[in-house]
């Protein structure tokens, strides 16, 4: 059933990681990603891994979820490792068959790349596990607000994102309803062949579009009735606050960054 | 003969999750051919879950659903046949309209049944007449119709499949009194002309009481009662307790009964209330 | 004397593109309607009678082609009055899903105040107050799409209430709700009117809801046909039926008994009055 799809992967909680200012969390996640790309050797990557493990432990997000978040990137990891394995030609040859060969350096590069991608995903999923989509939207709007001076419609984009988040569950439910209604009229959505199923999509999408336009129109009127007139002069009920926690988090992340740079220099 | 029969039907949402909820709990009912049934219950009573079992949109967690005496879940091929035998009109069915013209939209179901052109044409015209749509309206885009017309066009789309049982979930919700009367008059006409089973789901006892042969009251996934209207309204106090609204006139007569005027405990229409009061008054005057 | 809501000789029309060639459809024809501060007005009429259009004139969503509309002395055709008017006369719509903007209940209630640039601390205070008034405070952190219809409508009312409006316009707020949700919304609306003196304009199809108002206006074909107290309106049973509108069941029962030649008041609109009157009748006969 479509209804079972959950949006995002936010896991409500009260851990120190949850309590961080979403803006700080976003910035630190970006810092972590930069950190990974700065790491030049396996030791430095090891420091990144340590950072991930400690942060995850602090957040209270179960390790099983961490593994689950990696599932979608398995093909990417496989392709990268295969490419690196066979196409890096420098270093001692470990194995050779016709034109294909694997070298020590190829092996090391492949492992290095895998480790980097895996950590990248784990780090960014920690952000989405511990920050609600709405907080994330607020953080993005807030961080990008200087761009308003360059005429970037930051508020409008954030508003669009909020409304999308609000209406996705409603539209999923609606799709479910329309699908059932057309099935009741004998459309072969669950009984027919693949081609039948594709043909069966038209009677779903047209009503869905029609109703979405109607919803959009009604919502626009309702927003106008509640004095909406763009982002100008708008205040927010929830103010984002940075606390000592955020400072600690920033220092903690930067220490790891320093560690990586140090290892880059020390181990050549 | 029974058209729809359930035996110990149980349905559980979200089995093995923290959101586990028993939506239907051991429901055993039998609905006969040609009956006009009213199905009542408040939101979450299991009435919508129940009707979705009747045409195989939901599969029982345990128990059986028999349509025309056949357990269609046993044979996957039968699933589609069942959808043609039991027509289901959802709440706000106008939102399922999608074709360029009303005519084509009504023809969608019959076309899916694999009928030939002439037969489809006949059925479309017949269904349009039953719901009171004109020839010009058939050629319009469904999105040009008024709210009530759209609703009737969508119902015609299911009627045109000529199901042995027609189920409608809240067919009058959101309409004005005139639109509501029009829908119920149309259903009465359909029932008298076609003699097919009709099941109407509603929150409103008032609407249902006027035409149902039997009323099925659902509460918390169980059958609360399934009987003829006078007998169901005989339990009007219990029905109010489970959170359903009984007609105003029933409440008035109940209060008068409590005050010691015996006007019967099965009054549910204004006409019947009038008759009971007149009987009492005339008897007294003589 | 200056009326609180004042529509004078309002005409409103729109171009109907669905027709070929496009025709101008007149929705409101020379409508005058006044509402006093603190009054509870119910507006009855068919779908398409123009009642929603009129309501939208009162908060400057619709601007009349001719005639004037003033809200608390402010003319709706003055661009500078837009925000003050919408803050004075808030509007709640039929479909609860299509008027909730945010993903968390309290954020949605805060929406209007954020738009008005109110101080964060003040927003917090007024949001909590509004949620408590409609009885949705415990649900402040919930996602709106998981609430029942009645709860969603109460959140929508709280979103308007947070602006501290003098008036709330409700456009068929109960049309899509079950009886339980309808009662929740009606209880909230009545309480706001009685306890906080909020002026209410309620558009509805339910006669029982209209019977609870101070005054009823009936709109048909873009004109105000009748305007008066519920008793004076509903006692004209034949006119109401002729217009295709219902009267409460108790009013109809009394009307029928009168026609049968019994001495019973024509202006019965509540259950209690009906019980008393019939009891008196039966007592006299005894």
PDB file of C-alpha atoms in Angstrom, chain A residues 132 134-135 138 159 162-163 165-167 169-170 173 211 214-216 218-230 232-239, chain C residues 56 59 61 83 86-87 91 93 95 97-104 106-118 120 123-124 127 145 159-160 163:
ATOM      1  CA  UNK A 132      12.702  17.046  11.137  1.00  0.00           C
ATOM      2  CA  UNK A 134      10.488  21.334   8.762  1.00  0.00           C
ATOM      3  CA  UNK A 135      13.507  22.240  10.929  1.00  0.00           C
ATOM      4  CA  UNK A 138      13.861  26.575   8.400  1.00  0.00           C
ATOM      5  CA  UNK A 159       7.434  28.112   1.640  1.00  0.00           C
ATOM      6  CA  UNK A 162       6.922  23.459   3.548  1.00  0.00           C
ATOM      7  CA  UNK A 163       3.738  23.153   1.532  1.00  0.00           C
ATOM      8  CA  UNK A 165       5.977  18.483   2.945  1.00  0.00           C
ATOM      9  CA  UNK A 166       2.488  19.240   4.217  1.00  0.00           C
ATOM     10  CA  UNK A 167       0.693  17.912   1.135  1.00  0.00           C
ATOM     11  CA  UNK A 169       0.870  12.609   2.767  1.00  0.00           C
ATOM     12  CA  UNK A 170      -2.475  14.042   1.637  1.00  0.00           C
ATOM     13  CA  UNK A 173      -3.704   9.122   0.462  1.00  0.00           C
ATOM     14  CA  UNK A 211      -7.635  17.644  -7.616  1.00  0.00           C
ATOM     15  CA  UNK A 214      -8.219  22.527  -6.962  1.00  0.00           C
ATOM     16  CA  UNK A 215      -6.335  22.087  -3.714  1.00  0.00           C
ATOM     17  CA  UNK A 216      -3.714  24.619  -4.769  1.00  0.00           C
ATOM     18  CA  UNK A 218      -8.234  26.671  -2.305  1.00  0.00           C
ATOM     19  CA  UNK A 219      -5.005  26.756  -0.322  1.00  0.00           C
ATOM     20  CA  UNK A 220      -3.967  30.002  -1.998  1.00  0.00           C
ATOM     21  CA  UNK A 221      -7.285  31.616  -1.015  1.00  0.00           C
ATOM     22  CA  UNK A 222      -7.009  30.293   2.529  1.00  0.00           C
ATOM     23  CA  UNK A 223      -3.471  31.687   2.796  1.00  0.00           C
ATOM     24  CA  UNK A 224      -4.624  35.056   1.520  1.00  0.00           C
ATOM     25  CA  UNK A 225      -7.408  35.057   4.111  1.00  0.00           C
ATOM     26  CA  UNK A 226      -4.758  34.601   6.743  1.00  0.00           C
ATOM     27  CA  UNK A 227      -2.971  37.726   5.603  1.00  0.00           C
ATOM     28  CA  UNK A 228      -0.193  36.009   3.657  1.00  0.00           C
ATOM     29  CA  UNK A 229       1.573  38.521   1.436  1.00  0.00           C
ATOM     30  CA  UNK A 230       4.995  37.013   0.783  1.00  0.00           C
ATOM     31  CA  UNK A 232       8.111  40.754   3.575  1.00  0.00           C
ATOM     32  CA  UNK A 233       7.723  41.782   7.206  1.00  0.00           C
ATOM     33  CA  UNK A 234       7.130  38.194   8.251  1.00  0.00           C
ATOM     34  CA  UNK A 235       8.215  36.950  11.676  1.00  0.00           C
ATOM     35  CA  UNK A 236       8.524  33.390  12.911  1.00  0.00           C
ATOM     36  CA  UNK A 237       7.114  31.914  16.086  1.00  0.00           C
ATOM     37  CA  UNK A 238      10.002  29.518  16.504  1.00  0.00           C
ATOM     38  CA  UNK A 239      13.326  31.298  16.639  1.00  0.00           C
TER      39      UNK A 239
ATOM     40  CA  UNK C  56     -15.852  36.134   0.322  1.00  0.00           C
ATOM     41  CA  UNK C  59     -13.144  39.733   3.710  1.00  0.00           C
ATOM     42  CA  UNK C  61     -11.277  38.087  -1.367  1.00  0.00           C
ATOM     43  CA  UNK C  83      -4.852  43.362   5.962  1.00  0.00           C
ATOM     44  CA  UNK C  86      -8.752  40.144   6.899  1.00  0.00           C
ATOM     45  CA  UNK C  87      -7.561  40.405  10.477  1.00  0.00           C
ATOM     46  CA  UNK C  91     -12.566  32.864   7.134  1.00  0.00           C
ATOM     47  CA  UNK C  93     -13.466  26.911   4.525  1.00  0.00           C
ATOM     48  CA  UNK C  95     -12.299  21.328   3.078  1.00  0.00           C
ATOM     49  CA  UNK C  97      -7.242  19.601   4.167  1.00  0.00           C
ATOM     50  CA  UNK C  98      -6.926  22.555   1.833  1.00  0.00           C
ATOM     51  CA  UNK C  99      -6.520  25.318   4.397  1.00  0.00           C
ATOM     52  CA  UNK C 100      -3.833  23.921   6.661  1.00  0.00           C
ATOM     53  CA  UNK C 101      -0.440  25.166   5.549  1.00  0.00           C
ATOM     54  CA  UNK C 102       2.118  23.820   7.993  1.00  0.00           C
ATOM     55  CA  UNK C 103       3.207  20.309   8.937  1.00  0.00           C
ATOM     56  CA  UNK C 104       2.736  20.826  12.666  1.00  0.00           C
ATOM     57  CA  UNK C 106       0.980  24.876  16.296  1.00  0.00           C
ATOM     58  CA  UNK C 107       2.995  26.128  13.327  1.00  0.00           C
ATOM     59  CA  UNK C 108      -0.196  26.314  11.324  1.00  0.00           C
ATOM     60  CA  UNK C 109      -2.012  28.265  14.008  1.00  0.00           C
ATOM     61  CA  UNK C 110       0.944  30.671  14.070  1.00  0.00           C
ATOM     62  CA  UNK C 111       0.834  31.230  10.298  1.00  0.00           C
ATOM     63  CA  UNK C 112      -1.420  34.300  10.225  1.00  0.00           C
ATOM     64  CA  UNK C 113       0.433  35.998  13.082  1.00  0.00           C
ATOM     65  CA  UNK C 114       3.768  35.367  11.387  1.00  0.00           C
ATOM     66  CA  UNK C 115       2.374  36.998   8.258  1.00  0.00           C
ATOM     67  CA  UNK C 116       1.325  40.014  10.300  1.00  0.00           C
ATOM     68  CA  UNK C 117       4.826  40.354  11.718  1.00  0.00           C
ATOM     69  CA  UNK C 118       3.850  39.828  15.360  1.00  0.00           C
ATOM     70  CA  UNK C 120       7.667  35.735  18.423  1.00  0.00           C
ATOM     71  CA  UNK C 123       2.777  34.669  18.737  1.00  0.00           C
ATOM     72  CA  UNK C 124       3.591  31.853  21.167  1.00  0.00           C
ATOM     73  CA  UNK C 127      -1.174  30.380  19.599  1.00  0.00           C
ATOM     74  CA  UNK C 145      -2.966  14.987   8.298  1.00  0.00           C
ATOM     75  CA  UNK C 159      -5.570  29.658  13.071  1.00  0.00           C
ATOM     76  CA  UNK C 160      -8.134  32.415  12.539  1.00  0.00           C
ATOM     77  CA  UNK C 163      -5.563  36.917  14.969  1.00  0.00           C
TER      78      UNK C 163
END
